[in-house]
Amino acid sequence: MSRDTSEGRRPTIADIAALAGVSKASVSKAINGQEGVSESTRARVLSVATRLGWQPSARAVALTRGGSGAIGFLINRSPDLLSADPYFVDLLSGIERELTEHGYWLLLKIGHHPTEASERAAYADLAASQRVDGVFLTETRIGDPRLDTVRSLRLPAVIVSRPWADTDLPWVGSGQPGGGIGDAVRHLAELGHRKIAYVTGPQDRSHVLYRTEAFLAAVAEHGLAVVGMPRTDFSPGRGAEATVRLLDQPERPSAIIYDNDMMAVAGSQAASTLGFSTPRDLSVIGHDDISMSQWLTPALTTVRQDVIRLGELCARRLLSSLGVTVTTPDHGWQGMPDPQLVVRGSTGPAQHA
């Protein structure tokens, strides 16, 4: 018999009680090992529960243990910046899918905390109010103060993607977080590009540092010239501004790599307003492979990473640390595949050296 009932819903204590011929109170006592039921009744109840594939919801387990049944996700960005980045939509989709499967809620808080003190206060408030059983930490930074904060608050946490330095906190991510950038540089070199630029995000972010390392290593390997590495806040507007500056300088790039797809899209549009055609005059590469990338004209060459799967694995890792039984990936918690370059129409042969 499957875990779901004939009506297509998940089995409940009431279903077990009906099939075992006992009350719901007796089912609860039998399952929880409490007194008040005979051994024969307990055996019958457990047998029915096993046949139905019944498991206690994580929500019920959390409440029994004094938990909230919710997981917190504090995103330190202004709402307007977040709304322009579909990466977080995919990440939250994966997290929510896994949490829902196990009966947990996601508590999402979005807001800009410009100081360490204000950011710490936000986590301290969550811990003090006992609204969450754990938290996700995304976009880790060099010397990230949040790591010490969650330790001091005894708040279970999982880091989304590989942190910059070794830590005792669990994390989920690719073993080579900058790998796709190296492939992007090689692709441009094979197309004859010799002067390239890289529009990055804030240089204190772990994933930006990994990608920057990979970019510089690949540029050196292929003997290319870097004609600009402007930093941005990841927003499309800043990506467009950086593109205009790069194309307005005396030594302009024939190809630009961007730290996310939205900046690449904005950059390509900004180049078009200046009279540059993609990919004839300027090859463009993004990062993340958001859903709209393949539908653009030309379709965007980009570095793909499975962000939805990343969210799922992070949720499983955190739930596991809370004592919830989850399925462990075949390759462990760091079992994310390496980023892969997806070649589409926004890159082409260089027209000038």
Tab-separated table of C-alpha atoms in Angstrom:
chain	number	residue	atom	x	y	z
A	1	MET	CA	0.000	0.000	0.000
A	2	SER	CA	1.294	3.462	-0.859
A	3	ARG	CA	1.944	6.236	1.602
A	4	ASP	CA	-1.139	8.099	0.329
A	5	THR	CA	-4.715	7.030	0.976
A	6	SER	CA	-7.151	6.026	-1.744
A	7	GLU	CA	-8.365	9.657	-1.885
A	8	GLY	CA	-4.851	10.741	-2.926
A	9	ARG	CA	-4.011	12.511	0.327
A	10	ARG	CA	-1.353	11.725	2.899
A	11	PRO	CA	-2.464	9.250	5.597
A	12	THR	CA	-3.408	10.653	8.986
A	13	ILE	CA	-3.794	9.345	12.516
A	14	ALA	CA	-7.532	9.191	11.840
A	15	ASP	CA	-6.895	6.799	8.912
A	16	ILE	CA	-4.751	4.568	11.102
A	17	ALA	CA	-7.391	4.585	13.840
A	18	ALA	CA	-10.144	3.593	11.407
A	19	LEU	CA	-8.177	0.705	9.918
A	20	ALA	CA	-6.887	-0.519	13.276
A	21	GLY	CA	-10.312	-0.248	14.919
A	22	VAL	CA	-9.157	1.975	17.781
A	23	SER	CA	-9.475	5.612	18.824
A	24	LYS	CA	-7.141	8.376	17.678
A	25	ALA	CA	-5.968	8.731	21.266
A	26	SER	CA	-4.950	5.065	21.281
A	27	VAL	CA	-3.076	5.536	18.008
A	28	SER	CA	-1.175	8.464	19.491
A	29	LYS	CA	-0.244	6.481	22.582
A	30	ALA	CA	0.829	3.454	20.542
A	31	ILE	CA	2.989	5.471	18.152
A	32	ASN	CA	4.617	7.531	20.888
A	33	GLY	CA	5.355	4.542	23.122
A	34	GLN	CA	3.071	5.740	25.896
A	35	GLU	CA	1.193	3.621	28.388
A	36	GLY	CA	-2.540	3.036	28.160
A	37	VAL	CA	-2.693	0.540	25.278
A	38	SER	CA	-2.036	-3.177	25.203
A	39	GLU	CA	0.967	-4.606	23.378
A	40	SER	CA	-1.322	-6.312	20.870
A	41	THR	CA	-3.046	-2.996	20.127
A	42	ARG	CA	0.302	-1.236	19.811
A	43	ALA	CA	1.537	-3.886	17.378
A	44	ARG	CA	-1.658	-3.614	15.297
A	45	VAL	CA	-1.448	0.187	15.145
A	46	LEU	CA	2.225	0.170	14.146
A	47	SER	CA	1.523	-2.452	11.490
A	48	VAL	CA	-1.231	-0.319	9.949
A	49	ALA	CA	0.956	2.795	10.112
A	50	THR	CA	3.755	0.954	8.312
A	51	ARG	CA	1.428	-0.324	5.584
A	52	LEU	CA	0.086	3.172	5.008
A	53	GLY	CA	3.577	4.628	4.899
A	54	TRP	CA	2.557	7.115	7.601
A	55	GLN	CA	5.169	9.428	9.107
A	56	PRO	CA	4.698	12.206	11.643
A	57	SER	CA	4.842	15.628	10.032
A	58	ALA	CA	7.928	17.686	10.735
A	59	ARG	CA	5.604	20.383	12.048
A	60	ALA	CA	4.224	18.005	14.687
A	61	VAL	CA	7.708	16.806	15.596
A	62	ALA	CA	8.920	20.393	15.946
A	63	LEU	CA	6.048	21.313	18.225
A	64	THR	CA	6.628	18.224	20.335
A	65	ARG	CA	10.248	19.252	20.777
A	66	GLY	CA	9.308	22.825	21.553
A	67	GLY	CA	10.246	24.179	18.108
A	68	SER	CA	8.392	26.562	15.822
A	69	GLY	CA	8.183	24.450	12.677
A	70	ALA	CA	9.567	27.371	10.649
A	71	ILE	CA	12.919	28.213	9.019
A	72	GLY	CA	14.183	31.756	8.632
A	73	PHE	CA	15.777	33.370	5.588
A	74	LEU	CA	17.057	36.921	6.062
A	75	ILE	CA	18.145	38.545	2.806
A	76	ASN	CA	20.263	41.654	3.300
A	77	ARG	CA	19.214	43.524	0.173
A	78	SER	CA	16.803	46.302	-0.517
A	79	PRO	CA	13.505	45.045	-2.004
A	80	ASP	CA	14.122	46.813	-5.327
A	81	LEU	CA	17.471	45.073	-5.795
A	82	LEU	CA	15.986	41.704	-4.858
A	83	SER	CA	13.061	42.060	-7.246
A	84	ALA	CA	15.492	42.503	-10.139
A	85	ASP	CA	17.341	39.226	-9.449
A	86	PRO	CA	15.451	36.019	-10.424
A	87	TYR	CA	18.234	33.963	-8.782
A	88	PHE	CA	16.493	34.315	-5.437
A	89	VAL	CA	13.146	33.282	-6.903
A	90	ASP	CA	14.645	29.956	-8.013
A	91	LEU	CA	16.529	29.496	-4.734
A	92	LEU	CA	13.410	30.142	-2.656
A	93	SER	CA	11.417	27.840	-4.919
A	94	GLY	CA	13.768	24.948	-4.152
A	95	ILE	CA	13.837	25.706	-0.429
A	96	GLU	CA	10.061	26.062	-0.180
A	97	ARG	CA	9.461	22.846	-2.125
A	98	GLU	CA	11.538	20.818	0.328
A	99	LEU	CA	10.260	22.540	3.474
A	100	THR	CA	6.646	22.052	2.396
A	101	GLU	CA	7.280	18.355	1.796
A	102	HIS	CA	8.302	18.032	5.441
A	103	GLY	CA	5.647	20.306	6.917
A	104	TYR	CA	7.840	23.329	7.628
A	105	TRP	CA	7.147	26.991	6.939
A	106	LEU	CA	9.585	29.516	5.483
A	107	LEU	CA	9.843	32.881	7.230
A	108	LEU	CA	11.332	35.344	4.742
A	109	LYS	CA	12.612	38.741	5.865
A	110	ILE	CA	13.957	41.205	3.304
A	111	GLY	CA	15.697	44.392	4.311
A	112	HIS	CA	18.927	46.295	4.008
A	113	HIS	CA	21.121	46.168	7.137
A	114	PRO	CA	24.053	48.527	6.487
A	115	THR	CA	25.910	47.744	9.732
A	116	GLU	CA	27.007	44.569	11.485
A	117	ALA	CA	25.062	45.663	14.554
A	118	SER	CA	21.769	46.011	12.692
A	119	GLU	CA	22.236	42.681	10.955
A	120	ARG	CA	23.077	40.934	14.221
A	121	ALA	CA	20.017	42.511	15.823
A	122	ALA	CA	17.806	41.010	13.121
A	123	TYR	CA	19.077	37.488	13.847
A	124	ALA	CA	18.930	38.064	17.601
A	125	ASP	CA	15.299	39.099	17.261
A	126	LEU	CA	14.460	35.875	15.434
A	127	ALA	CA	16.221	33.776	18.052
A	128	ALA	CA	14.701	35.606	21.015
A	129	SER	CA	11.163	35.402	19.633
A	130	GLN	CA	11.605	31.657	18.933
A	131	ARG	CA	9.891	32.119	15.595
A	132	VAL	CA	12.320	29.868	13.707
A	133	ASP	CA	14.205	26.641	14.354
A	134	GLY	CA	17.087	27.527	12.042
A	135	VAL	CA	18.212	29.896	9.304
A	136	PHE	CA	19.772	29.969	5.842
A	137	LEU	CA	22.814	32.193	5.278
A	138	THR	CA	23.260	33.348	1.706
A	139	GLU	CA	25.927	35.475	-0.014
A	140	THR	CA	28.587	34.843	2.607
A	141	ARG	CA	31.341	37.410	2.869
A	142	ILE	CA	34.978	37.663	3.896
A	143	GLY	CA	34.998	37.600	7.691
A	144	ASP	CA	31.213	37.231	7.664
A	145	PRO	CA	29.970	38.299	11.140
A	146	ARG	CA	26.801	36.253	10.751
A	147	LEU	CA	28.749	33.045	11.335
A	148	ASP	CA	29.698	34.089	14.866
A	149	THR	CA	26.221	35.518	15.371
A	150	VAL	CA	24.364	32.258	14.737
A	151	ARG	CA	26.905	30.349	16.831
A	152	SER	CA	26.459	32.684	19.794
A	153	LEU	CA	22.683	32.520	19.448
A	154	ARG	CA	22.813	28.708	19.156
A	155	LEU	CA	20.746	29.047	16.015
A	156	PRO	CA	21.143	26.114	13.571
A	157	ALA	CA	22.241	27.382	10.178
A	158	VAL	CA	23.237	26.217	6.704
A	159	ILE	CA	25.350	28.338	4.370
A	160	VAL	CA	24.013	28.612	0.814
A	161	SER	CA	26.970	27.947	-1.531
A	162	ARG	CA	30.610	27.478	-0.618
A	163	PRO	CA	32.004	29.978	1.938
A	164	TRP	CA	35.366	31.643	1.345
A	165	ALA	CA	37.127	30.126	4.369
A	166	ASP	CA	36.823	26.826	6.216
A	167	THR	CA	34.085	26.819	8.823
A	168	ASP	CA	32.428	24.400	11.200
A	169	LEU	CA	29.000	25.470	9.928
A	170	PRO	CA	27.458	23.203	7.269
A	171	TRP	CA	27.241	24.454	3.701
A	172	VAL	CA	25.923	23.191	0.381
A	173	GLY	CA	27.431	24.096	-2.966
A	174	SER	CA	29.653	23.160	-5.863
A	175	GLY	CA	33.203	22.023	-5.266
A	176	GLN	CA	34.302	24.437	-8.017
A	177	PRO	CA	32.064	27.506	-7.666
A	178	GLY	CA	34.091	29.512	-10.218
A	179	GLY	CA	34.431	26.717	-12.780
A	180	GLY	CA	31.922	28.043	-15.282
A	181	ILE	CA	33.726	31.374	-15.554
A	182	GLY	CA	36.882	29.624	-16.691
A	183	ASP	CA	34.855	27.878	-19.398
A	184	ALA	CA	33.409	31.240	-20.451
A	185	VAL	CA	36.879	32.762	-20.876
A	186	ARG	CA	38.070	29.755	-22.878
A	187	HIS	CA	35.000	30.013	-25.118
A	188	LEU	CA	35.788	33.661	-25.859
A	189	ALA	CA	39.448	32.877	-26.530
A	190	GLU	CA	38.420	30.203	-29.023
A	191	LEU	CA	36.271	32.800	-30.791
A	192	GLY	CA	39.310	35.039	-31.202
A	193	HIS	CA	38.577	37.596	-28.487
A	194	ARG	CA	41.675	39.167	-26.962
A	195	LYS	CA	40.316	42.108	-24.960
A	196	ILE	CA	37.619	41.196	-22.475
A	197	ALA	CA	36.006	42.718	-19.393
A	198	TYR	CA	34.249	41.297	-16.362
A	199	VAL	CA	31.363	43.126	-14.631
A	200	THR	CA	31.404	41.766	-11.084
A	201	GLY	CA	29.479	42.140	-7.851
A	202	PRO	CA	30.735	43.344	-4.453
A	203	GLN	CA	34.265	42.063	-3.865
A	204	ASP	CA	33.588	40.924	-0.302
A	205	ARG	CA	31.156	38.188	-1.446
A	206	SER	CA	32.506	34.662	-1.445
A	207	HIS	CA	31.010	33.627	-4.771
A	208	VAL	CA	32.282	36.800	-6.463
A	209	LEU	CA	35.797	36.105	-5.173
A	210	TYR	CA	35.742	32.518	-6.432
A	211	ARG	CA	34.573	33.659	-9.856
A	212	THR	CA	37.111	36.489	-9.980
A	213	GLU	CA	39.921	34.051	-9.203
A	214	ALA	CA	38.710	31.726	-11.955
A	215	PHE	CA	38.425	34.641	-14.412
A	216	LEU	CA	41.952	35.936	-13.792
A	217	ALA	CA	43.441	32.439	-13.928
A	218	ALA	CA	41.731	31.685	-17.248
A	219	VAL	CA	42.704	35.051	-18.731
A	220	ALA	CA	46.346	34.394	-17.853
A	221	GLU	CA	46.169	30.857	-19.240
A	222	HIS	CA	44.867	32.040	-22.612
A	223	GLY	CA	46.989	35.190	-22.835
A	224	LEU	CA	44.080	37.610	-22.950
A	225	ALA	CA	43.982	41.247	-21.868
A	226	VAL	CA	41.602	42.474	-19.166
A	227	VAL	CA	40.349	45.938	-20.104
A	228	GLY	CA	38.059	46.464	-17.145
A	229	MET	CA	36.600	44.822	-14.027
A	230	PRO	CA	33.973	47.265	-12.720
A	231	ARG	CA	32.195	46.376	-9.474
A	232	THR	CA	28.429	46.664	-9.087
A	233	ASP	CA	25.629	45.831	-6.658
A	234	PHE	CA	24.342	43.120	-9.069
A	235	SER	CA	21.488	45.345	-10.291
A	236	PRO	CA	20.648	45.693	-14.013
A	237	GLY	CA	21.026	49.473	-13.783
A	238	ARG	CA	24.574	49.253	-12.480
A	239	GLY	CA	25.350	46.593	-15.082
A	240	ALA	CA	24.195	48.937	-17.830
A	241	GLU	CA	26.218	51.833	-16.408
A	242	ALA	CA	29.342	49.669	-16.233
A	243	THR	CA	28.844	48.609	-19.848
A	244	VAL	CA	28.595	52.188	-21.064
A	245	ARG	CA	31.840	53.083	-19.281
A	246	LEU	CA	33.634	50.062	-20.710
A	247	LEU	CA	32.538	50.830	-24.271
A	248	ASP	CA	33.350	54.507	-23.939
A	249	GLN	CA	36.981	53.987	-22.988
A	250	PRO	CA	39.833	54.133	-25.540
A	251	GLU	CA	40.599	50.443	-25.266
A	252	ARG	CA	37.201	48.821	-25.292
A	253	PRO	CA	36.425	45.099	-24.879
A	254	SER	CA	35.106	42.915	-27.657
A	255	ALA	CA	33.430	40.671	-25.044
A	256	ILE	CA	32.025	41.175	-21.541
A	257	ILE	CA	31.239	38.588	-18.870
A	258	TYR	CA	28.657	39.579	-16.239
A	259	ASP	CA	28.122	38.224	-12.729
A	260	ASN	CA	24.436	37.576	-13.373
A	261	ASP	CA	22.069	37.302	-16.313
A	262	MET	CA	20.069	40.453	-15.577
A	263	MET	CA	23.201	42.611	-15.746
A	264	ALA	CA	24.118	40.881	-19.007
A	265	VAL	CA	20.692	41.642	-20.475
A	266	ALA	CA	20.873	45.270	-19.346
A	267	GLY	CA	24.443	45.552	-20.587
A	268	SER	CA	23.542	44.228	-24.021
A	269	GLN	CA	20.680	46.720	-24.265
A	270	ALA	CA	22.934	49.571	-23.171
A	271	ALA	CA	25.474	48.559	-25.817
A	272	SER	CA	22.709	48.574	-28.424
A	273	THR	CA	21.776	52.174	-27.590
A	274	LEU	CA	25.409	53.093	-28.287
A	275	GLY	CA	25.270	51.413	-31.701
A	276	PHE	CA	26.933	48.104	-30.777
A	277	SER	CA	25.259	44.941	-32.006
A	278	THR	CA	25.372	41.665	-30.047
A	279	PRO	CA	27.220	39.495	-30.955
A	280	ARG	CA	28.620	41.192	-34.075
A	281	ASP	CA	30.321	44.028	-32.170
A	282	LEU	CA	30.167	42.730	-28.617
A	283	SER	CA	29.882	39.216	-27.230
A	284	VAL	CA	27.992	38.941	-23.943
A	285	ILE	CA	27.990	36.178	-21.313
A	286	GLY	CA	25.837	36.061	-18.176
A	287	HIS	CA	25.650	33.840	-15.125
A	288	ASP	CA	22.858	31.693	-13.598
A	289	ASP	CA	20.844	30.790	-16.737
A	290	ILE	CA	17.560	32.250	-15.546
A	291	SER	CA	14.474	31.051	-17.420
A	292	MET	CA	14.214	34.073	-19.736
A	293	SER	CA	17.812	33.759	-20.968
A	294	GLN	CA	16.980	31.308	-23.741
A	295	TRP	CA	14.105	33.452	-25.050
A	296	LEU	CA	16.051	36.652	-25.610
A	297	THR	CA	17.153	37.859	-29.062
A	298	PRO	CA	19.863	36.811	-29.341
A	299	ALA	CA	19.555	34.091	-26.719
A	300	LEU	CA	22.005	34.625	-23.879
A	301	THR	CA	25.188	32.585	-23.512
A	302	THR	CA	25.460	32.023	-19.768
A	303	VAL	CA	26.882	29.888	-16.976
A	304	ARG	CA	24.225	27.512	-15.734
A	305	GLN	CA	23.880	26.433	-12.146
A	306	ASP	CA	20.933	24.469	-10.769
A	307	VAL	CA	19.702	27.033	-8.258
A	308	ILE	CA	16.450	25.182	-7.511
A	309	ARG	CA	18.398	22.057	-6.600
A	310	LEU	CA	20.713	24.171	-4.455
A	311	GLY	CA	17.692	25.386	-2.490
A	312	GLU	CA	16.389	21.852	-2.064
A	313	LEU	CA	19.716	20.526	-0.790
A	314	CYS	CA	20.149	23.418	1.629
A	315	ALA	CA	16.690	22.752	3.045
A	316	ARG	CA	17.428	19.038	3.419
A	317	ARG	CA	20.710	19.770	5.148
A	318	LEU	CA	19.097	22.111	7.657
A	319	LEU	CA	16.132	19.831	8.304
A	320	SER	CA	18.517	16.936	8.870
A	321	SER	CA	20.384	18.946	11.502
A	322	LEU	CA	17.037	19.458	13.243
A	323	GLY	CA	16.434	15.718	13.448
A	324	VAL	CA	14.038	15.428	10.505
A	325	THR	CA	14.424	12.302	8.383
A	326	VAL	CA	15.246	13.392	4.824
A	327	THR	CA	16.756	11.815	1.742
A	328	THR	CA	20.502	12.434	1.525
A	329	PRO	CA	21.861	13.087	-1.999
A	330	ASP	CA	24.114	10.396	-3.477
A	331	HIS	CA	27.179	12.632	-3.246
A	332	GLY	CA	26.537	14.035	0.208
A	333	TRP	CA	25.459	17.527	1.117
A	334	GLN	CA	28.034	19.158	-1.152
A	335	GLY	CA	26.641	17.184	-4.090
A	336	MET	CA	25.912	20.127	-6.374
A	337	PRO	CA	27.117	19.707	-9.965
A	338	ASP	CA	29.744	22.198	-11.138
A	339	PRO	CA	28.468	25.214	-13.117
A	340	GLN	CA	28.365	24.647	-16.866
A	341	LEU	CA	28.655	27.095	-19.756
A	342	VAL	CA	25.607	27.135	-22.058
A	343	VAL	CA	26.541	28.587	-25.458
A	344	ARG	CA	23.802	30.491	-27.276
A	345	GLY	CA	23.554	33.386	-29.705
A	346	SER	CA	25.008	36.273	-27.674
A	347	THR	CA	28.607	35.224	-28.351
A	348	GLY	CA	30.330	35.179	-31.722
A	349	PRO	CA	33.720	35.604	-33.417
A	350	ALA	CA	35.702	38.713	-32.511
A	351	GLN	CA	35.617	41.399	-35.212
A	352	HIS	CA	38.757	43.185	-34.035
A	353	ALA	CA	41.870	42.215	-32.149
